Coordinates of C-alpha atoms and ligand atoms in Angstrom, one line a residue:
M1424 CA 41.4 14.7 -32.2
A1425 CA 37.7 14.2 -32.3
K1426 CA 36.4 11.0 -33.2
I1427 CA 35.0 10.6 -36.6
T1428 CA 31.3 10.1 -35.9
F1429 CA 28.9 7.9 -37.9
A1430 CA 25.8 9.0 -36.2
P1431 CA 22.4 9.8 -38.0
G1432 CA 22.0 13.6 -36.8
P1433 CA 23.5 15.3 -35.4
S1434 CA 25.9 14.2 -37.5
K1435 CA 29.3 14.2 -39.2
V1436 CA 29.5 18.1 -40.6
Y1437 CA 31.5 19.1 -44.3
D1438 CA 35.2 19.7 -43.2
A1439 CA 34.9 23.0 -45.1
V1440 CA 32.4 23.9 -42.7
P1441 CA 35.8 26.0 -40.5
A1442 CA 36.6 27.6 -43.5
Y1443 CA 32.6 28.7 -43.9
F1444 CA 32.7 30.0 -41.1
Q1445 CA 36.2 32.4 -41.8
D1446 CA 34.3 33.4 -44.8
A1447 CA 31.4 34.5 -42.8
Y1448 CA 33.3 36.2 -40.6
T1449 CA 35.3 38.4 -42.9
Q1450 CA 32.3 39.1 -45.3
G1451 CA 30.4 40.8 -42.0
I1452 CA 28.2 37.9 -42.4
L1453 CA 27.4 37.1 -39.0
S1454 CA 26.2 40.3 -38.0
A1455 CA 24.5 41.1 -41.2
N1456 CA 21.0 42.9 -40.9
H1457 CA 18.6 40.1 -41.7
R1458 CA 16.3 42.7 -44.2
S1459 CA 19.9 43.6 -45.8
G1460 CA 20.1 42.9 -49.4
Q1461 CA 22.9 40.8 -48.4
F1462 CA 21.1 38.7 -46.6
M1463 CA 18.1 39.0 -49.1
D1464 CA 21.2 37.8 -51.9
I1465 CA 22.0 35.0 -49.5
Y1466 CA 18.2 33.9 -49.4
R1467 CA 17.9 33.9 -53.4
D1468 CA 20.9 31.7 -53.8
T1469 CA 20.1 29.5 -51.8
E1470 CA 16.8 29.1 -52.6
R1471 CA 17.6 29.2 -56.8
L1472 CA 20.8 26.6 -56.0
F1473 CA 17.7 24.1 -54.2
K1474 CA 16.4 23.9 -57.8
E1475 CA 19.6 23.8 -59.5
K1476 CA 21.3 21.4 -57.2
L1477 CA 18.4 19.6 -55.7
A1478 CA 16.4 19.2 -58.8
V1479 CA 13.4 21.2 -57.1
P1480 CA 11.0 22.1 -59.6
E1481 CA 10.5 26.2 -60.4
D1482 CA 7.5 26.7 -58.9
Y1483 CA 8.7 26.1 -55.4
R1484 CA 9.6 28.2 -52.5
L1485 CA 11.8 27.8 -50.3
L1486 CA 11.4 28.7 -46.2
F1487 CA 13.4 28.3 -43.1
T1488 CA 12.2 27.6 -39.9
S1489 CA 14.4 26.3 -37.3
S1490 CA 13.7 22.4 -37.2
A1491 CA 11.6 19.7 -38.8
T1492 CA 9.9 19.6 -35.4
E1493 CA 8.7 22.7 -36.4
N1494 CA 7.4 21.8 -39.6
W1495 CA 5.7 18.6 -37.8
E1496 CA 3.5 22.0 -36.3
I1497 CA 3.2 24.3 -39.1
I1498 CA 1.8 21.5 -41.7
T1499 CA -1.1 21.1 -39.4
Q1500 CA -1.3 24.9 -38.1
S1501 CA -1.4 26.1 -42.3
L1502 CA -2.1 23.6 -44.2
V1503 CA -4.7 21.3 -43.1
T1504 CA -8.2 22.5 -43.9
H1505 CA -10.0 19.3 -42.0
S1506 CA -7.5 16.6 -41.4
S1507 CA -4.2 14.7 -41.8
Y1508 CA -3.8 11.4 -42.4
H1509 CA -0.2 9.3 -41.1
I1510 CA 1.7 6.6 -42.1
Y1511 CA 4.5 5.2 -40.6
S1512 CA 6.6 2.7 -38.9
G1513 CA 8.9 4.2 -36.2
S1514 CA 9.7 7.0 -33.8
F1515 CA 9.5 10.2 -36.0
G1516 CA 6.3 8.9 -37.7
K1517 CA 4.8 8.2 -34.9
K1518 CA 5.9 12.1 -33.1
W1519 CA 4.5 13.9 -36.0
F1520 CA 1.4 12.3 -35.8
G1521 CA 1.6 13.3 -32.1
F1522 CA 2.3 16.9 -33.0
A1523 CA -0.4 16.9 -35.6
Q1524 CA -3.2 15.4 -33.1
H1525 CA -2.5 18.1 -30.3
I1526 CA -3.2 20.8 -32.7
N1527 CA -6.1 18.8 -34.6
P1528 CA -7.5 16.0 -32.6
A1529 CA -9.3 15.0 -36.0
A1530 CA -5.9 13.9 -37.5
Q1531 CA -5.4 9.7 -37.7
A1532 CA -2.9 7.6 -38.4
M1533 CA -2.0 4.2 -39.6
V1534 CA 0.7 2.2 -38.1
L1535 CA 2.8 -0.1 -40.7
D1536 CA 5.7 -2.6 -39.5
K1537 CA 9.0 -1.6 -40.6
N1538 CA 9.4 -4.3 -43.0
R1539 CA 6.1 -3.5 -45.2
E1540 CA 6.4 -1.2 -48.0
I1541 CA 3.2 0.5 -48.4
D1542 CA 0.6 -1.2 -49.8
V1543 CA -1.3 1.7 -52.1
D1544 CA -3.9 -0.4 -52.9
S1545 CA -5.2 -1.9 -49.9
L1546 CA -5.2 1.5 -48.0
N1547 CA -8.7 3.4 -47.0
I1548 CA -7.6 6.9 -46.3
P1549 CA -10.9 8.7 -45.6
T1550 CA -12.1 11.2 -47.9
D1551 CA -12.5 13.8 -45.8
A1552 CA -8.0 13.7 -44.8
D1553 CA -7.0 16.4 -47.0
V1554 CA -3.2 16.0 -46.1
L1555 CA -1.2 12.7 -46.4
A1556 CA 1.7 12.6 -43.9
I1557 CA 4.7 9.9 -45.2
T1558 CA 7.9 9.8 -43.3
Q1559 CA 10.0 9.2 -46.2
N1560 CA 13.4 8.2 -44.5
E1561 CA 12.7 7.2 -41.7
T1562 CA 15.5 7.4 -39.3
S1563 CA 14.9 5.8 -36.3
N1564 CA 13.9 2.2 -37.8
A1565 CA 16.5 2.7 -41.0
T1566 CA 13.4 2.1 -43.8
Q1567 CA 12.5 4.4 -46.4
V1568 CA 9.5 4.8 -48.6
K1569 CA 10.3 4.9 -52.4
N1570 CA 9.8 7.3 -54.6
S1571 CA 7.7 4.8 -57.0
V1572 CA 5.6 4.5 -53.8
L1573 CA 5.2 8.3 -53.3
E1574 CA 4.3 7.9 -57.1
S1575 CA 1.6 5.1 -56.4
L1576 CA 0.2 7.4 -53.5
V1577 CA -0.2 10.2 -55.3
S1578 CA -2.3 9.0 -58.6
A1579 CA -4.3 7.0 -56.1
Y1580 CA -5.3 9.6 -54.2
P1581 CA -4.8 13.4 -56.5
D1582 CA -7.0 15.3 -54.3
K1583 CA -5.3 15.1 -51.2
M1584 CA -1.5 16.6 -50.6
L1585 CA 1.4 15.2 -50.0
A1586 CA 3.7 16.3 -46.8
V1587 CA 6.8 14.1 -46.6
D1588 CA 9.6 14.5 -44.1
T1589 CA 12.9 14.2 -45.8
T1590 CA 14.9 15.4 -42.9
S1591 CA 17.9 12.3 -43.3
S1592 CA 17.7 12.0 -46.9
M1593 CA 17.2 15.4 -49.0
A1594 CA 20.8 16.0 -50.1
G1595 CA 21.7 12.6 -49.7
I1596 CA 19.1 11.0 -52.3
Y1597 CA 17.8 11.6 -55.5
L1598 CA 14.0 13.1 -54.3
D1599 CA 11.6 13.8 -57.4
F1600 CA 10.2 16.6 -55.5
S1601 CA 7.5 17.1 -58.0
L1602 CA 5.4 14.0 -57.0
A1603 CA 4.2 16.3 -53.5
D1604 CA 3.7 20.0 -52.8
I1605 CA 5.3 19.9 -49.2
W1606 CA 8.7 18.8 -48.3
Y1607 CA 10.6 19.3 -45.5
A1608 CA 14.1 18.5 -43.7
S1609 CA 16.5 20.1 -41.2
V1610 CA 20.3 20.7 -41.8
Q1611 CA 22.1 18.3 -39.5
K1612 CA 21.9 15.3 -41.7
C1613 CA 22.8 14.8 -45.3
F1614 CA 23.6 18.6 -45.8
G1615 CA 25.7 17.9 -42.8
L1616 CA 26.1 21.0 -41.1
P1617 CA 25.5 22.4 -37.2
A1618 CA 21.9 22.1 -36.0
G1619 CA 20.0 24.8 -35.6
L1620 CA 17.8 25.1 -39.0
G1621 CA 15.0 23.3 -40.5
V1622 CA 14.2 23.9 -44.8
L1623 CA 10.4 23.7 -46.2
L1624 CA 9.8 23.5 -49.5
L1625 CA 6.0 24.5 -50.7
S1626 CA 4.7 23.5 -54.6
S1627 CA 2.7 26.4 -55.7
K1628 CA -0.1 24.6 -55.1
A1629 CA 0.7 24.4 -51.1
V1630 CA 1.2 28.2 -51.4
E1631 CA -2.6 28.8 -52.7
K1632 CA -3.7 26.2 -50.2
V1633 CA -2.0 28.2 -47.6
A1634 CA -4.1 31.5 -48.7
T1635 CA -7.5 29.7 -48.7
I1636 CA -7.5 28.1 -45.3
G1637 CA -5.9 31.6 -44.1
E1638 CA -4.2 30.6 -41.0
H1639 CA -2.4 33.6 -39.2
G1640 CA -1.6 35.5 -35.8
K1641 CA 1.2 33.0 -34.9
Y1642 CA 4.6 33.7 -34.9
N1643 CA 5.1 30.9 -37.7
S1644 CA 1.8 30.9 -39.6
L1645 CA 3.0 30.4 -43.1
S1646 CA 0.9 33.1 -44.7
F1647 CA 3.0 35.2 -42.5
M1648 CA 6.2 33.2 -44.1
L1649 CA 5.5 33.4 -47.0
E1650 CA 4.9 37.3 -46.7
N1651 CA 8.1 37.6 -45.8
A1652 CA 9.6 34.9 -48.1
D1653 CA 8.3 37.3 -51.0
N1654 CA 11.7 39.6 -50.3
Y1655 CA 13.5 36.8 -49.9
Q1656 CA 13.3 37.9 -45.9
T1657 CA 12.0 35.8 -42.6
H1658 CA 9.7 37.1 -40.5
Y1659 CA 12.1 36.7 -37.5
T1660 CA 16.0 37.3 -37.0
P1661 CA 16.9 33.6 -38.4
N1662 CA 20.1 31.7 -38.2
V1663 CA 21.9 33.8 -40.9
L1664 CA 25.0 32.0 -40.1
G1665 CA 22.9 28.6 -41.0
I1666 CA 21.8 29.9 -44.2
Y1667 CA 25.0 30.6 -45.8
F1668 CA 26.4 27.8 -44.4
L1669 CA 23.7 25.7 -46.7
K1670 CA 24.2 28.0 -49.7
R1671 CA 27.8 27.2 -49.3
V1672 CA 27.3 23.1 -49.4
L1673 CA 25.1 23.2 -52.3
E1674 CA 27.5 25.6 -54.0
D1675 CA 30.1 23.2 -53.5
M1676 CA 28.2 19.8 -53.9
P1677 CA 27.8 18.1 -57.3
S1678 CA 24.4 17.9 -58.8
I1679 CA 22.1 15.4 -56.8
K1680 CA 21.8 12.2 -59.4
H1681 CA 26.0 12.0 -58.7
V1682 CA 25.8 12.2 -55.1
H1683 CA 22.9 9.9 -55.4
E1684 CA 25.0 7.0 -57.1
K1685 CA 28.0 7.5 -54.2
T1686 CA 25.2 7.4 -51.3
E1687 CA 23.5 4.1 -53.2
S1688 CA 26.8 2.1 -53.5
R1689 CA 28.6 2.7 -50.4
M1690 CA 25.2 2.0 -49.0
Q1691 CA 25.6 -1.6 -51.5
E1692 CA 28.8 -2.0 -49.7
L1693 CA 27.6 -2.0 -46.4
E1694 CA 24.7 -4.4 -47.2
R1695 CA 27.7 -7.0 -49.2
L1696 CA 29.1 -6.8 -45.9
V1697 CA 26.3 -7.0 -43.6
S1698 CA 24.8 -10.1 -45.4
A1699 CA 28.4 -11.7 -45.4
S1700 CA 29.2 -11.4 -41.8
A1701 CA 27.9 -14.2 -39.5
S1702 CA 27.4 -11.7 -36.2
L1703 CA 26.0 -8.6 -38.2
D1704 CA 22.0 -8.6 -39.0
F1705 CA 20.4 -5.8 -40.8
L1706 CA 17.4 -4.2 -38.5
V1707 CA 14.8 -4.3 -41.7
S1708 CA 14.8 -7.8 -43.2
N1709 CA 13.2 -6.7 -46.3
E1710 CA 15.5 -5.2 -48.6
A1711 CA 12.3 -2.8 -50.7
C1712 CA 11.8 -1.0 -47.4
R1713 CA 15.3 -0.2 -46.4
S1714 CA 16.7 3.0 -46.1
R1715 CA 19.4 4.0 -48.2
T1716 CA 20.7 6.9 -45.9
V1717 CA 20.9 5.1 -43.1
L1718 CA 21.7 1.6 -42.1
G1719 CA 20.3 -0.1 -39.0
V1720 CA 22.2 -3.1 -37.8
S1721 CA 20.7 -5.3 -35.1
G1722 CA 21.7 -7.8 -32.4
T1723 CA 21.7 -9.3 -28.9
E1724 CA 22.1 -6.0 -25.9
G1725 CA 25.4 -7.8 -25.3
F1726 CA 26.8 -7.4 -29.3
I1727 CA 25.5 -3.7 -29.6
K1728 CA 26.9 -2.7 -26.3
E1729 CA 30.8 -4.5 -27.4
I1730 CA 30.4 -3.6 -30.9
K1731 CA 29.9 0.2 -30.4
K1732 CA 33.0 0.0 -27.5
A1733 CA 34.9 -1.4 -30.0
A1734 CA 34.2 1.0 -33.0
D1735 CA 34.8 3.9 -29.9
D1736 CA 38.2 2.5 -29.5
Q1737 CA 39.4 2.7 -32.5
G1738 CA 38.1 6.5 -32.9
M1739 CA 34.7 6.0 -34.4
T1740 CA 31.4 6.3 -33.2
L1741 CA 28.7 4.6 -34.3
G1742 CA 25.0 5.7 -34.4
G1743 CA 23.0 4.5 -31.2
G1744 CA 19.7 2.9 -31.4
Y1745 CA 16.7 5.2 -30.9
G1746 CA 14.0 4.5 -28.9
P1747 CA 12.8 1.2 -27.9
L1748 CA 15.3 -0.4 -30.3
K1749 CA 18.1 1.8 -28.8
P1750 CA 19.3 -1.6 -26.5
T1751 CA 19.2 -3.8 -29.3
S1752 CA 20.4 -1.9 -32.6
F1753 CA 23.1 0.9 -33.7
R1754 CA 22.8 2.9 -36.9
I1755 CA 25.5 4.4 -39.3
A1756 CA 24.9 7.6 -41.1
N1757 CA 25.2 7.3 -45.2
F1758 CA 25.2 10.5 -45.1
P1759 CA 27.7 12.6 -48.2
A1760 CA 30.0 14.3 -45.7
I1761 CA 31.6 11.5 -45.0
T1762 CA 34.7 11.4 -46.8
D1763 CA 36.2 7.9 -48.7
A1764 CA 38.7 7.8 -46.0
E1765 CA 36.6 7.7 -43.0
F1766 CA 34.0 5.7 -45.2
D1767 CA 36.5 3.2 -45.7
R1768 CA 37.8 2.9 -41.8
L1769 CA 34.3 2.0 -40.9
V1770 CA 34.4 -0.4 -44.0
S1771 CA 37.7 -2.8 -42.6
F1772 CA 36.2 -2.4 -39.0
L1773 CA 32.8 -3.9 -39.9
K1774 CA 34.8 -6.3 -42.0
S1775 CA 36.3 -7.7 -38.9
Y1776 CA 32.5 -8.8 -37.5
Ligands
PLP2770 C1 16.1 14.0 -37.5 C2 14.4 14.4 -37.4 C3 13.7 14.5 -37.4 C4 13.8 15.9 -36.6 O1 14.6 17.1 -36.4 P1 15.0 18.4 -35.8 O2 15.8 19.1 -36.6 O3 15.4 17.8 -34.4 O4 13.3 18.9 -35.3 C5 12.5 14.5 -37.9 N1 12.1 13.7 -38.3 C6 13.3 12.9 -38.7 C7 13.0 11.4 -40.1 C8 14.5 13.1 -38.2 O5 15.2 12.1 -39.0

């Protein structure tokens, strides 16, 4: 029996995945040609389901990529006219900035402490920066940027295009997609699927910008990808199985408002536990910055080792700390694929601390 994993990516997959796989095999999807009607229908249905289940606005396009990391490059390549401006507090935001800078040395960044919310009024973003890069849910340090902060950013900088990394929050919490033109994620987090597929959502304004910039010729130039997407096809042989899984997960999930409530109530329960515990401490002390899908707990190196081992002995894997936070923290994925029974087991384990 595999251990229950609470790692925030790759994370626990939905228990229905083996049934989806069997269906894919039976229906010939594993060998389906990506120019076939069968594939085009799956693509069309998946895009429609993003709108129905996740409340993505009607005019947004869904594109498939290989990972969130690939989206970092694609955005700089095809959607930045002059430069991007990155505001981040953790490792994923920093990596995004690194990839952006490599392609476009004019990229700039502002680093925030993990307990500081973005203070929009005090920002001084250069006029020539045309894309604002925000990691909405920073998986590495368990922080988040709230919808309301994104909203203030957009109203303060209406001429800039907002690009939002929601790799570990999309499909786990409600996101107001109308606030930004560029959103992305990958499926091994809140979508509860095996790794190997990224998604990129673009508003019609972003699609227009791709055309204006006109970048082309790379295998993943957005102009080329969008041209294929117009026919519900992809520019290379895609992860058809992963896309099919995604369609099935979206079909079977309740609407995002419902998922959001459950995510929120589970996180509140975990937070009450940490607050009441003598030995557990929040990695993020400022409540306003705390992620709703990833809980970060900090402690001494000895304590972190001990609790991870104790969980392991009980058949549960806690997520390790990330990057520089590895020795002194652990993380818990509060993702929808975790069942109530699994969540209850975690809660009773943590209660003993
Ligand atoms: C996991 C993660 C990534 C990287 O995702 P890949 O699919 O491995 O490229 C990027 N950003 C955030 C916030 C993540 O949690």
